mmCIF file of C-alpha atoms in Angstrom:
data_model
loop_
_atom_site.group_PDB
_atom_site.id
_atom_site.type_symbol
_atom_site.label_atom_id
_atom_site.label_comp_id
_atom_site.label_asym_id
_atom_site.label_seq_id
_atom_site.Cartn_x
_atom_site.Cartn_y
_atom_site.Cartn_z
ATOM 1 C CA HIS A 28 -7.325 38.296 -1.160
ATOM 2 C CA ARG A 29 -9.212 41.383 -2.371
ATOM 3 C CA LEU A 30 -12.358 40.432 -0.438
ATOM 4 C CA PHE A 31 -10.156 39.940 2.574
ATOM 5 C CA GLU A 32 -8.597 43.434 2.207
ATOM 6 C CA ARG A 33 -12.105 44.865 1.874
ATOM 7 C CA GLN A 34 -13.089 43.124 5.195
ATOM 8 C CA ALA A 35 -9.798 44.423 6.727
ATOM 9 C CA ARG A 36 -10.719 47.920 5.788
ATOM 10 C CA SER A 37 -14.330 47.598 7.075
ATOM 11 C CA THR A 38 -13.558 45.793 10.426
ATOM 12 C CA PRO A 39 -9.888 46.388 11.113
ATOM 13 C CA ASP A 40 -9.910 45.459 14.868
ATOM 14 C CA ALA A 41 -12.123 42.436 14.554
ATOM 15 C CA ILE A 42 -10.329 39.055 14.983
ATOM 16 C CA ALA A 43 -9.588 37.587 11.669
ATOM 17 C CA VAL A 44 -7.842 34.316 12.738
ATOM 18 C CA THR A 45 -7.274 32.384 16.066
ATOM 19 C CA ALA A 46 -4.749 29.643 16.483
ATOM 20 C CA SER A 47 -5.374 26.581 18.668
ATOM 21 C CA SER A 48 -2.700 28.069 21.053
ATOM 22 C CA GLY A 49 -5.068 31.097 21.568
ATOM 23 C CA ASN A 50 -2.994 33.502 19.691
ATOM 24 C CA SER A 51 -5.002 35.675 17.319
ATOM 25 C CA LEU A 52 -4.708 38.456 14.830
ATOM 26 C CA SER A 53 -6.977 41.228 13.841
ATOM 27 C CA TYR A 54 -7.896 41.771 10.256
ATOM 28 C CA SER A 55 -5.636 44.775 9.969
ATOM 29 C CA LYS A 56 -2.673 43.050 11.568
ATOM 30 C CA LEU A 57 -3.179 39.985 9.465
ATOM 31 C CA ASN A 58 -3.412 42.195 6.273
ATOM 32 C CA ASP A 59 -0.292 44.120 7.227
ATOM 33 C CA CYS A 60 1.704 40.815 7.902
ATOM 34 C CA ALA A 61 0.584 39.366 4.468
ATOM 35 C CA THR A 62 1.343 42.688 2.669
ATOM 36 C CA ARG A 63 4.892 42.811 4.164
ATOM 37 C CA LEU A 64 5.534 39.320 3.069
ATOM 38 C CA ALA A 65 3.981 39.855 -0.316
ATOM 39 C CA THR A 66 6.265 42.835 -0.862
ATOM 40 C CA ARG A 67 9.241 40.729 0.110
ATOM 41 C CA LEU A 68 8.268 38.084 -2.317
ATOM 42 C CA GLN A 69 7.893 40.628 -5.089
ATOM 43 C CA SER A 70 11.286 42.237 -4.039
ATOM 44 C CA ALA A 71 12.831 38.682 -4.438
ATOM 45 C CA GLY A 72 11.524 38.534 -7.966
ATOM 46 C CA VAL A 73 8.321 36.625 -7.640
ATOM 47 C CA THR A 74 6.097 37.465 -10.629
ATOM 48 C CA ALA A 75 2.415 36.960 -11.386
ATOM 49 C CA ASP A 76 1.299 33.483 -12.212
ATOM 50 C CA GLU A 77 4.406 31.945 -10.640
ATOM 51 C CA VAL A 78 3.896 28.920 -8.182
ATOM 52 C CA ILE A 79 5.080 29.431 -4.598
ATOM 53 C CA ALA A 80 5.382 26.354 -2.476
ATOM 54 C CA PHE A 81 4.737 26.637 1.266
ATOM 55 C CA ASP A 82 5.030 24.237 4.138
ATOM 56 C CA ALA A 83 3.651 25.635 7.437
ATOM 57 C CA ASP A 84 1.841 23.966 10.148
ATOM 58 C CA ARG A 85 -1.859 24.864 10.535
ATOM 59 C CA SER A 86 -1.206 28.213 12.161
ATOM 60 C CA ILE A 87 -1.465 31.930 11.815
ATOM 61 C CA ASP A 88 1.704 31.767 9.821
ATOM 62 C CA MET A 89 0.015 29.447 7.229
ATOM 63 C CA VAL A 90 -2.781 32.054 6.714
ATOM 64 C CA VAL A 91 -0.291 34.882 6.359
ATOM 65 C CA CYS A 92 1.656 32.725 3.775
ATOM 66 C CA ILE A 93 -1.560 32.038 1.664
ATOM 67 C CA LEU A 94 -2.612 35.572 1.670
ATOM 68 C CA ALA A 95 0.845 36.968 0.951
ATOM 69 C CA ILE A 96 1.306 34.608 -2.149
ATOM 70 C CA LEU A 97 -2.086 35.642 -3.413
ATOM 71 C CA LYS A 98 -1.314 39.338 -2.869
ATOM 72 C CA ALA A 99 2.029 38.827 -4.821
ATOM 73 C CA GLY A 100 -0.042 37.431 -7.697
ATOM 74 C CA ALA A 101 1.302 33.890 -7.461
ATOM 75 C CA ALA A 102 -0.366 30.535 -6.963
ATOM 76 C CA CYS A 103 -0.054 28.335 -3.841
ATOM 77 C CA LEU A 104 1.347 24.939 -3.755
ATOM 78 C CA PRO A 105 0.834 23.529 -0.222
ATOM 79 C CA LEU A 106 3.300 20.999 0.918
ATOM 80 C CA ASP A 107 2.940 18.471 3.758
ATOM 81 C CA SER A 108 6.330 17.745 5.425
ATOM 82 C CA GLN A 109 5.026 14.288 6.314
ATOM 83 C CA HIS A 110 5.620 13.339 2.685
ATOM 84 C CA PRO A 111 8.937 11.832 1.745
ATOM 85 C CA ARG A 112 11.478 14.372 0.870
ATOM 86 C CA ALA A 113 11.903 12.986 -2.671
ATOM 87 C CA ARG A 114 8.082 13.468 -3.274
ATOM 88 C CA LEU A 115 8.204 17.076 -1.982
ATOM 89 C CA LEU A 116 11.159 17.863 -4.415
ATOM 90 C CA GLN A 117 9.336 16.021 -7.252
ATOM 91 C CA MET A 118 6.105 18.200 -6.750
ATOM 92 C CA MET A 119 8.179 21.427 -6.551
ATOM 93 C CA GLN A 120 10.157 20.616 -9.652
ATOM 94 C CA GLN A 121 6.912 19.625 -11.544
ATOM 95 C CA ALA A 122 5.359 22.915 -10.616
ATOM 96 C CA ARG A 123 8.559 24.834 -11.367
ATOM 97 C CA VAL A 124 8.819 26.243 -8.031
ATOM 98 C CA ARG A 125 11.576 28.734 -7.388
ATOM 99 C CA VAL A 126 10.608 29.820 -3.957
ATOM 100 C CA CYS A 127 9.397 27.803 -1.062
ATOM 101 C CA LEU A 128 8.238 29.378 2.256
ATOM 102 C CA SER A 129 8.725 27.068 5.117
ATOM 103 C CA ASP A 130 8.784 26.932 8.888
ATOM 104 C CA ASN A 131 10.064 23.330 8.748
ATOM 105 C CA ASP A 132 13.611 21.951 7.998
ATOM 106 C CA ALA A 133 12.168 19.071 6.083
ATOM 107 C CA VAL A 134 11.518 21.196 3.062
ATOM 108 C CA SER A 135 14.103 23.101 1.186
ATOM 109 C CA TRP A 136 14.578 25.108 -2.172
ATOM 110 C CA PRO A 137 14.177 22.975 -5.094
#
């Protein structure tokens, strides 16, 4: 994430990510979104070396989640909502996940 931040400082207006829908974000906007989410995660008590699960379709939101989790000092556990709910909960329990970011109702807090 530090390399990404460096790129955001050096080319803030360049397109960093484009979704299949055609939506895109510049490096500076993507960095700002990820920083805001990372701050919210830290305010919620997320600590360094904690595992944060996330379930997001391949989208700009997924990239924001990954960057935010890394900025917060945590590790990412990507989830696939196509897996059975019991398997997702088992994965989160084994990783001792306290927080799960999701844009999908199939995943909930452990």
